[in-house]
Amino acid sequence: MEREQHIEVRPPSAGGNTEEYWLNMGPQHPATHGVLHLIVRLDGETVREVKPELGYIHRSVEKMAENLTLLQNIHLTDRLDYLSCHMNNHAVCMVAEQACDIGVPERAEYIRVIVSELQRIQSHLLWWGAFAMDIGALSAFLYGFAEREKITDIFERLCGARLTMNYFRPGGVAQDLYDGFEQDARQACSDILYALDEYQRLVTGNLIFQERTRGVGILSRDKAIGYGCSGGTARASGLDYDVRRDDPYGIYDRFSFDVPVATAGDCYARYEVRMEEMRQSVQIIEQALKDLPVGPIQAKAKPVLKIPKGLQVFRQVETARGSFAMTAIGDGTATPLRVSYRSPGFMHVAALHEMSAGFKIADLITILGSLDPVIPDIDR
Amino acid sequence: MSNPRDILGPQRFSQSHAAPKLIPPNASVTKRYFIRVVTGVTSLLTGMRVTIGKFFDPRTTVTQQYPENRDELKMAERFRGRVVMPHDADGEHNCTGCTLCEKACPNGSISVLNTKHASGRKILGKYIYRLDSCTLCNLCIEACPFGAIEMGTEFELATTRKEGLVEILNKKAGRL
């Protein structure tokens, strides 16, 4: 009852035969991609209101970061958005590099771009499989994972782990590329391009898929800006913004790539934008592999990295889901005074009500899947 | 760079990749119905050609028969399993008890307990490693200047005894 106090009570629907009720979706629901709890107010089968309830996987990462050095902090960001951990690591490393004035060797910058883009493809492949499975195409899920496995194998050979890589270091990367990495990456790229054409025939062209996604979960451009959406979700609503292009970090300004933008703002637009992003990532990888220089992979840095007292450093990166930002305030010791993360998924889940009110409950699954939520990223 | 607030550009896709709109928006109800029936079946068959092709093509098999292939399953060279301390033929290790790894560890998984040698110098007594709190982040290995510890390639780390998660890595006390 306490919950209903701050919720506007709407009159029952005009049909007369239905009744409003609350439904708890999650935290143990297979379609919520983790421990996300959605409290849904339904009128028959029509969604009237969605309230995301968070806190089931809260680990107080920001507080933990205050007791760890920046170097120890990197491995914690693997555990925020575990499908974009290279990009999250990049944000921490850039904060450390800016605060302590460390340069990064050329080769390390190229390696960072290559593995980040490989990870973006890997994340989108997993999203593609999970999204198709949410709609009901089970074989797509298996094909997406089979393709993703090739990139995961590259990461395993490169940094020793498949999911929580902890590969970037302030001033470079932890280990040099293994022999044959370039060949593996090129092979993975050509496999992805072939697979994307296959996915086009399997899912994109399917009438059932199109009917389930076109016109469903529309997020207008103004609302996308208002809720702070970023990444593929915002670009599908017509917001032409990509951190890699508009606030270039690392060496992203050296590569030519398109930022796919769609204006429809529905689930299908989000799908199309992400599929095109994979093609663009392949382009970036090919350009980076062509120019990959030889040289050192890590700059000499002090053993203890201290953020100067009172200095506030803010850096943002484009992860597979949107813009991830880290702010750190130093107090002159080895551990930062305060660390704050901005994760893209939180804003997308906040906009979930805006997208799904008025649609059926089956569409809510589609909309949630199209947002590509990673719950540990939403709830830190 | 461009101001994101000023852009409401048209859809920017290369046409070959964008899927065609299957049903024309201004068709009559009957026409839409029949187009739906036909395109529904044909698009389904197009997709099923992919799945059936995968079903009969042995090259697309990616499943590994995991428990059976345990013997020939080799992990990557850099694979990060549990922390191990390699010992040479005489049962000696390289650890000097400098506690750099203990300081590098973010979760306090390592405790280096030093003892006193008969000559009065400090040597390693016990090297305690707690797998239960370890995140396998590799920072201890990078911190070690002597190459005394490394990441093992064992990946089946599950256990039914929680005592097995805390272990003493060194077999005997350190040398001078």
XYZ file of C-alpha atoms in Angstrom:
556
model
C 0.000 0.000 0.000
C 2.890 2.255 0.791
C 3.970 1.951 -2.806
C 0.717 3.233 -4.228
C 0.840 6.531 -2.414
C 3.083 8.206 -4.916
C 1.587 6.627 -7.999
C -1.168 8.262 -9.878
C -4.259 6.047 -9.913
C -5.738 5.954 -13.372
C -9.333 5.063 -14.153
C -9.918 1.492 -15.315
C -9.802 0.893 -19.018
C -12.765 1.647 -21.213
C -13.241 -2.012 -22.084
C -14.760 -2.658 -18.694
C -13.894 -6.353 -18.499
C -10.359 -5.904 -17.260
C -9.006 -4.932 -13.921
C -5.749 -3.279 -12.968
C -3.279 -5.321 -11.020
C 0.382 -5.367 -10.096
C 2.725 -8.016 -11.369
C 6.253 -8.651 -10.173
C 8.508 -9.513 -13.073
C 11.753 -10.775 -11.678
C 14.155 -10.765 -9.912
C 14.272 -14.416 -10.943
C 12.735 -14.065 -14.375
C 14.656 -15.485 -17.339
C 13.747 -12.578 -19.617
C 15.159 -9.871 -17.371
C 18.772 -10.896 -18.152
C 19.746 -11.057 -14.504
C 18.377 -9.960 -11.175
C 16.315 -7.044 -12.392
C 12.986 -6.624 -10.651
C 10.278 -4.892 -12.631
C 7.060 -3.975 -10.896
C 4.492 -3.784 -13.651
C 1.003 -2.315 -13.382
C -1.168 -4.119 -15.888
C -4.614 -3.537 -17.226
C -5.520 -6.939 -18.580
C -2.526 -7.528 -20.786
C -1.710 -3.879 -21.370
C 1.199 -2.357 -19.533
C 0.231 0.813 -17.692
C 3.331 1.428 -15.673
C 6.779 -0.095 -15.172
C 8.846 0.546 -12.091
C 12.331 -0.968 -12.103
C 13.460 -2.002 -8.645
C 17.190 -2.255 -8.192
C 19.484 -3.344 -5.409
C 19.603 -7.109 -5.801
C 23.194 -7.154 -7.007
C 24.486 -4.043 -5.290
C 28.145 -4.475 -4.322
C 29.047 -0.878 -3.469
C 31.804 -0.784 -6.053
C 32.220 2.979 -5.680
C 32.819 2.674 -1.950
C 35.221 -0.213 -2.482
C 37.106 1.935 -4.964
C 37.826 4.492 -2.240
C 39.875 1.890 -0.388
C 41.788 0.607 -3.398
C 44.503 2.165 -5.513
C 43.725 3.020 -9.126
C 45.638 -0.025 -10.305
C 43.612 -2.303 -8.053
C 40.491 -0.498 -9.177
C 40.767 -1.686 -12.773
C 39.736 -5.236 -12.034
C 36.594 -4.010 -10.250
C 35.363 -2.237 -13.383
C 35.467 -5.606 -15.160
C 32.593 -6.492 -12.928
C 30.350 -3.537 -13.753
C 29.468 -4.070 -17.367
C 31.073 -7.439 -17.845
C 30.494 -7.398 -21.595
C 32.445 -4.151 -22.042
C 35.251 -4.647 -19.555
C 38.016 -3.484 -21.896
C 36.225 -0.179 -22.383
C 35.575 0.186 -18.649
C 39.249 -0.514 -17.978
C 40.073 2.129 -20.549
C 38.123 4.752 -18.591
C 40.004 3.988 -15.359
C 43.341 3.962 -17.151
C 42.633 7.306 -18.800
C 41.721 8.807 -15.434
C 45.008 7.538 -13.992
C 46.958 8.737 -17.016
C 45.472 12.213 -16.870
C 45.868 12.539 -13.107
C 49.448 11.322 -12.990
C 50.530 12.605 -16.412
C 51.476 9.301 -18.003
C 51.878 8.935 -21.736
C 50.800 5.856 -23.658
C 52.983 4.239 -26.348
C 51.594 4.060 -29.869
C 51.413 0.286 -29.980
C 49.460 0.171 -26.723
C 46.944 2.687 -28.076
C 46.405 0.549 -31.176
C 46.047 -2.612 -29.101
C 43.497 -0.840 -26.913
C 41.414 0.147 -29.915
C 41.566 -3.316 -31.471
C 40.544 -5.209 -28.343
C 37.860 -2.637 -27.486
C 36.260 -2.996 -30.888
C 36.519 -6.789 -30.746
C 34.757 -6.586 -27.420
C 32.045 -4.347 -28.850
C 31.345 -6.940 -31.535
C 31.379 -9.693 -28.928
C 28.918 -7.835 -26.740
C 26.593 -7.083 -29.635
C 26.680 -10.728 -30.733
C 25.570 -11.804 -27.283
C 22.887 -9.113 -27.307
C 21.724 -10.234 -30.734
C 21.327 -13.824 -29.559
C 19.602 -12.877 -26.331
C 17.281 -10.408 -28.045
C 16.249 -12.960 -30.641
C 15.699 -15.503 -27.884
C 13.490 -13.037 -25.990
C 11.321 -12.877 -29.075
C 11.337 -16.641 -29.470
C 14.117 -17.556 -31.900
C 16.183 -20.035 -29.920
C 18.624 -21.080 -32.657
C 19.696 -17.447 -33.044
C 20.841 -17.514 -29.433
C 23.077 -20.502 -30.097
C 24.498 -19.045 -33.323
C 25.263 -15.749 -31.626
C 27.122 -17.527 -28.853
C 29.016 -19.758 -31.275
C 30.260 -16.690 -33.137
C 31.051 -14.854 -29.907
C 33.134 -17.828 -28.790
C 35.741 -17.097 -31.470
C 36.381 -13.644 -30.030
C 36.322 -14.976 -26.475
C 39.013 -17.476 -27.468
C 41.168 -14.634 -28.784
C 40.781 -12.841 -25.455
C 41.638 -15.987 -23.551
C 44.843 -16.390 -25.476
C 45.606 -12.678 -25.192
C 44.976 -11.928 -21.534
C 44.236 -15.250 -19.915
C 40.612 -14.703 -19.052
C 37.399 -14.993 -20.997
C 35.145 -12.556 -19.177
C 36.932 -10.481 -16.542
C 39.985 -9.542 -18.549
C 41.749 -6.866 -16.456
C 44.018 -6.187 -19.412
C 44.589 -2.417 -19.562
C 47.082 -0.730 -17.261
C 47.789 2.959 -16.692
C 50.329 3.738 -19.405
C 49.620 0.808 -21.684
C 48.408 -2.752 -21.606
C 49.426 -5.668 -19.405
C 50.877 -8.042 -21.989
C 51.923 -7.808 -25.602
C 49.920 -9.461 -28.357
C 50.595 -13.156 -28.749
C 52.023 -14.536 -31.976
C 49.303 -14.885 -34.537
C 46.915 -12.414 -32.913
C 46.626 -10.318 -36.055
C 45.738 -13.330 -38.128
C 43.162 -14.441 -35.553
C 41.607 -10.987 -35.425
C 41.388 -10.759 -39.220
C 39.850 -14.215 -39.349
C 37.321 -13.242 -36.665
C 36.418 -10.080 -38.603
C 35.749 -11.930 -41.835
C 33.769 -14.582 -39.924
C 31.642 -11.856 -38.351
C 30.871 -10.236 -41.701
C 29.826 -13.610 -43.103
C 27.752 -14.344 -40.016
C 26.022 -10.955 -40.172
C 24.755 -11.750 -43.660
C 23.493 -15.048 -42.320
C 21.756 -13.286 -39.429
C 20.122 -10.998 -41.964
C 18.453 -13.983 -43.578
C 17.722 -15.780 -40.334
C 16.233 -13.052 -38.159
C 16.200 -9.579 -39.696
C 14.198 -10.539 -42.757
C 11.766 -12.654 -40.776
C 8.225 -11.301 -40.851
C 7.428 -12.388 -37.302
C 10.498 -10.606 -36.019
C 9.627 -7.437 -37.900
C 6.025 -7.447 -36.730
C 7.170 -7.871 -33.146
C 9.725 -5.062 -33.269
C 8.538 -2.407 -35.734
C 6.686 0.392 -33.984
C 7.153 -1.212 -30.566
C 8.710 0.683 -27.675
C 9.080 4.061 -29.301
C 11.398 6.477 -27.520
C 11.325 9.988 -28.926
C 14.510 11.952 -29.405
C 13.606 14.491 -26.734
C 12.829 11.788 -24.202
C 16.073 10.004 -25.044
C 17.968 13.215 -24.293
C 15.866 13.869 -21.207
C 16.523 10.480 -19.707
C 20.204 10.654 -20.555
C 20.196 7.695 -22.921
C 23.336 7.058 -24.903
C 24.832 4.521 -27.229
C 22.712 2.491 -29.591
C 19.496 3.306 -27.743
C 19.923 7.056 -28.205
C 21.212 6.724 -31.754
C 18.135 4.714 -32.704
C 16.036 7.684 -31.534
C 17.832 10.105 -33.835
C 20.433 11.446 -31.435
C 23.604 11.565 -33.491
C 26.154 11.244 -30.707
C 29.032 8.860 -30.278
C 31.778 9.480 -27.735
C 34.326 7.944 -30.067
C 33.615 10.591 -32.702
C 32.385 13.617 -30.746
C 34.706 13.439 -27.719
C 37.558 11.368 -29.119
C 39.679 9.504 -26.623
C 42.735 7.369 -27.251
C 43.420 7.405 -30.973
C 39.860 7.102 -32.225
C 40.191 10.333 -34.215
C 42.574 8.546 -36.597
C 40.034 6.076 -37.910
C 37.221 6.717 -40.339
C 33.968 5.070 -39.417
C 30.276 5.858 -39.631
C 28.042 6.363 -36.654
C 24.776 4.643 -37.567
C 21.712 6.697 -36.717
C 18.054 5.821 -37.113
C 15.076 8.041 -36.459
C 12.249 5.612 -35.742
C 13.202 5.050 -32.093
C 11.507 1.644 -31.928
C 12.956 -1.778 -31.159
C 13.687 -2.435 -34.815
C 15.671 0.797 -35.101
C 17.737 -0.173 -32.061
C 18.313 -3.574 -33.653
C 19.431 -2.062 -36.943
C 21.749 0.440 -35.304
C 23.536 -2.258 -33.313
C 23.875 -4.561 -36.314
C 25.434 -1.710 -38.297
C 27.736 -0.884 -35.378
C 29.267 -4.340 -35.658
C 30.133 -3.672 -39.312
C 31.670 -0.346 -38.373
C 33.706 -2.004 -35.607
C 35.076 -4.456 -38.151
C 36.158 -1.484 -40.274
C 37.962 0.111 -37.333
C 39.734 -3.158 -36.494
C 40.897 -3.587 -40.080
C 42.265 -0.039 -40.192
C 44.004 -0.472 -36.836
C 45.531 -3.826 -37.776
C 46.917 -2.285 -40.955
C 48.701 0.519 -39.073
C 49.689 -1.471 -35.968
C 53.192 -0.206 -35.082
C 55.989 -2.090 -33.342
C 57.327 -0.821 -30.058
C 56.865 -0.813 -26.323
C 53.464 -1.609 -24.866
C 53.728 0.074 -21.505
C 55.103 3.422 -20.454
C 57.189 3.671 -17.318
C 54.881 4.749 -14.542
C 55.468 5.307 -10.874
C 54.768 2.220 -8.778
C 52.177 4.092 -6.709
C 49.797 6.329 -8.640
C 48.549 9.246 -6.575
C 45.873 11.667 -7.711
C 46.960 15.139 -6.534
C 44.940 16.655 -3.727
C 41.759 18.357 -4.879
C 42.131 17.306 -8.515
C 38.966 16.040 -10.146
C 39.359 13.955 -13.259
C 36.511 12.997 -15.572
C 36.875 10.707 -18.573
C 34.255 9.000 -20.646
C 34.354 6.135 -23.126
C 31.870 4.592 -25.493
C 31.054 1.074 -24.335
C 28.868 -1.352 -26.208
C 25.830 0.065 -24.399
C 26.570 3.767 -24.356
C 28.797 6.257 -22.677
C 30.527 5.074 -19.537
C 32.196 7.771 -17.474
C 34.395 7.794 -14.434
C 35.048 10.703 -12.114
C 37.762 10.518 -9.502
C 38.710 13.104 -6.891
C 42.145 12.809 -5.339
C 43.365 13.596 -1.849
C 47.071 13.177 -2.448
C 47.241 9.586 -1.192
C 47.358 6.361 -3.153
C 43.610 5.843 -2.886
C 41.128 8.321 -4.380
C 38.885 10.377 -2.120
C 35.787 9.663 -4.162
C 35.074 7.646 -7.277
C 31.881 7.866 -9.248
C 30.761 5.931 -12.291
C 28.166 6.821 -14.843
C 26.816 3.658 -16.366
C 24.690 3.726 -19.504
C 22.299 0.922 -18.559
C 20.832 2.779 -15.585
C 19.423 5.528 -17.779
C 18.004 3.045 -20.252
C 16.135 1.157 -17.565
C 14.842 4.473 -16.219
C 13.350 5.185 -19.639
C 11.698 1.763 -19.741
C 8.361 3.120 -18.502
C 8.363 5.778 -21.214
C 8.828 3.129 -23.886
C 6.550 0.374 -22.713
C 3.466 2.090 -21.258
C 0.518 1.267 -23.471
C 2.054 -1.829 -25.046
C 1.265 -5.433 -24.188
C 3.275 -7.388 -21.653
C 4.871 -9.520 -24.391
C 6.185 -6.287 -25.905
C 7.752 -5.362 -22.585
C 10.085 -8.359 -22.984
C 10.980 -7.197 -26.491
C 11.629 -3.635 -25.318
C 13.764 -4.745 -22.406
C 15.746 -7.031 -24.691
C 16.293 -4.269 -27.236
C 17.857 -2.039 -24.547
C 20.662 -4.559 -24.030
C 20.641 -4.364 -20.239
C 23.500 -5.730 -18.179
C 22.289 -5.760 -14.598
C 25.624 -5.454 -12.717
C 26.174 -2.309 -14.778
C 22.819 -0.833 -13.767
C 23.172 -1.767 -10.130
C 26.691 -1.288 -8.873
C 32.334 18.809 -33.696
C 28.645 18.776 -34.450
C 26.222 19.707 -31.739
C 24.035 16.676 -31.054
C 21.023 18.832 -30.333
C 20.893 20.255 -33.852
C 20.852 17.006 -35.741
C 17.791 15.082 -36.668
C 19.348 13.549 -39.682
C 17.794 10.988 -41.961
C 18.380 7.313 -41.422
C 21.955 6.628 -42.431
C 22.391 3.062 -43.564
C 23.929 1.562 -46.587
C 20.957 0.277 -48.510
C 22.315 -3.216 -49.044
C 22.226 -3.899 -45.317
C 18.905 -2.309 -44.398
C 16.111 -4.847 -44.605
C 13.275 -3.917 -46.927
C 9.921 -3.013 -45.497
C 8.061 -6.191 -46.244
C 4.558 -4.765 -46.331
C 3.737 -1.544 -48.191
C 2.148 0.845 -45.700
C -0.688 2.017 -47.966
C -1.978 -1.369 -49.149
C -5.575 -2.377 -48.511
C -6.489 -4.759 -45.678
C -7.051 -7.756 -47.939
C -3.854 -7.089 -49.831
C -1.913 -6.723 -46.611
C -3.317 -10.012 -45.383
C -2.206 -11.927 -48.446
C 1.189 -10.260 -48.546
C 1.597 -11.200 -44.903
C 0.777 -14.842 -45.531
C 3.162 -15.095 -48.466
C 6.076 -13.141 -46.987
C 5.610 -14.857 -43.629
C 6.109 -18.280 -45.190
C 8.925 -17.249 -47.525
C 10.863 -15.352 -44.847
C 10.493 -18.332 -42.530
C 11.812 -20.671 -45.227
C 14.757 -18.327 -45.889
C 15.666 -18.508 -42.246
C 15.194 -22.243 -42.102
C 17.594 -22.680 -45.001
C 20.245 -21.246 -42.682
C 19.371 -23.527 -39.783
C 19.091 -26.643 -41.920
C 22.391 -25.790 -43.609
C 24.005 -25.551 -40.173
C 22.380 -28.814 -39.138
C 23.938 -30.805 -41.958
C 27.274 -28.985 -42.207
C 29.842 -30.689 -39.958
C 32.145 -27.624 -40.126
C 29.702 -25.591 -38.084
C 29.809 -27.967 -35.129
C 31.238 -26.057 -32.184
C 30.154 -28.250 -29.280
C 32.947 -29.756 -27.225
C 32.331 -33.042 -25.443
C 33.629 -31.541 -22.243
C 34.007 -34.148 -19.525
C 35.138 -36.746 -22.061
C 37.797 -34.566 -23.691
C 39.384 -33.615 -20.382
C 42.692 -35.261 -21.243
C 43.348 -33.426 -24.490
C 41.819 -30.136 -23.306
C 44.676 -27.660 -23.087
C 44.172 -24.177 -21.735
C 45.864 -21.164 -23.272
C 49.413 -20.403 -22.229
C 48.411 -17.206 -20.436
C 45.315 -18.704 -18.828
C 44.736 -17.356 -15.338
C 43.765 -20.124 -12.966
C 44.683 -20.257 -9.280
C 47.974 -18.854 -8.001
C 50.689 -21.505 -7.786
C 54.271 -21.364 -6.545
C 56.582 -23.405 -8.761
C 59.198 -25.485 -6.947
C 62.395 -26.749 -8.536
C 63.777 -30.287 -8.322
C 65.197 -29.704 -4.848
C 61.848 -28.442 -3.590
C 63.076 -24.866 -3.404
C 61.112 -21.779 -4.510
C 62.091 -18.215 -5.369
C 59.991 -16.405 -2.768
C 61.945 -14.059 -0.528
C 59.004 -12.952 1.594
C 59.117 -9.331 0.384
C 55.258 -9.025 0.656
C 54.916 -7.043 -2.582
C 52.223 -9.451 -3.764
C 50.389 -9.069 -0.471
C 50.334 -5.307 -0.962
C 49.281 -5.586 -4.605
C 46.333 -7.857 -3.876
C 43.043 -5.919 -3.916
C 41.134 -8.371 -1.723
C 43.635 -9.560 0.832
C 43.805 -13.056 -0.617
C 47.498 -13.424 0.110
C 49.181 -13.450 3.523
C 52.946 -13.729 3.645
C 53.995 -14.838 7.116
C 57.725 -14.405 7.567
C 59.930 -16.157 10.070
C 63.461 -15.701 11.314
C 66.341 -17.695 9.937
C 68.980 -18.983 12.357
C 71.269 -16.199 11.108
C 68.736 -13.571 12.167
C 67.570 -12.603 8.648
C 63.905 -12.649 7.646
C 62.791 -15.508 5.402
C 59.443 -16.804 4.188
C 57.637 -18.967 6.705
C 54.175 -19.548 5.298
C 52.650 -18.280 2.088
C 48.891 -18.420 2.628
C 46.658 -18.102 -0.427
C 42.873 -17.886 -0.186
C 41.189 -18.933 -3.395
C 37.733 -18.068 -2.026
C 38.395 -14.329 -2.071
C 40.713 -14.299 -5.095
C 39.439 -12.606 -8.267
C 42.276 -13.985 -10.440
C 43.253 -10.465 -11.468
C 46.969 -11.235 -12.037
C 48.193 -8.185 -10.059
C 50.265 -10.300 -7.616
C 52.099 -11.994 -10.478
C 52.901 -8.630 -12.043
C 54.092 -7.279 -8.697
C 56.496 -10.144 -7.996
C 60.061 -9.182 -8.990
C 61.426 -12.712 -8.519
C 58.984 -14.785 -10.559
C 58.145 -16.795 -7.468
C 54.422 -17.170 -8.185
C 52.453 -17.683 -11.347
C 48.932 -18.430 -12.484
C 48.198 -22.108 -12.950
C 46.287 -23.471 -15.906
C 43.921 -25.536 -13.809
C 40.367 -24.368 -14.409
C 38.196 -26.785 -12.429
C 38.362 -24.822 -9.210
C 35.050 -25.891 -7.690
C 35.294 -27.867 -4.478
C 32.969 -29.373 -1.913
C 35.203 -28.575 1.059
C 35.656 -24.988 2.001
C 38.919 -25.851 3.794
C 40.389 -26.677 0.379
C 40.081 -23.053 -0.647
C 42.781 -21.861 1.744
C 46.176 -23.338 1.165
C 49.842 -22.864 1.984
C 51.705 -22.557 -1.289
C 55.314 -23.091 -0.162
C 56.437 -26.605 0.672
C 59.301 -25.467 2.861
C 60.586 -22.258 4.356
C 62.522 -19.871 2.177
C 66.266 -19.754 1.661
C 68.576 -16.913 2.385
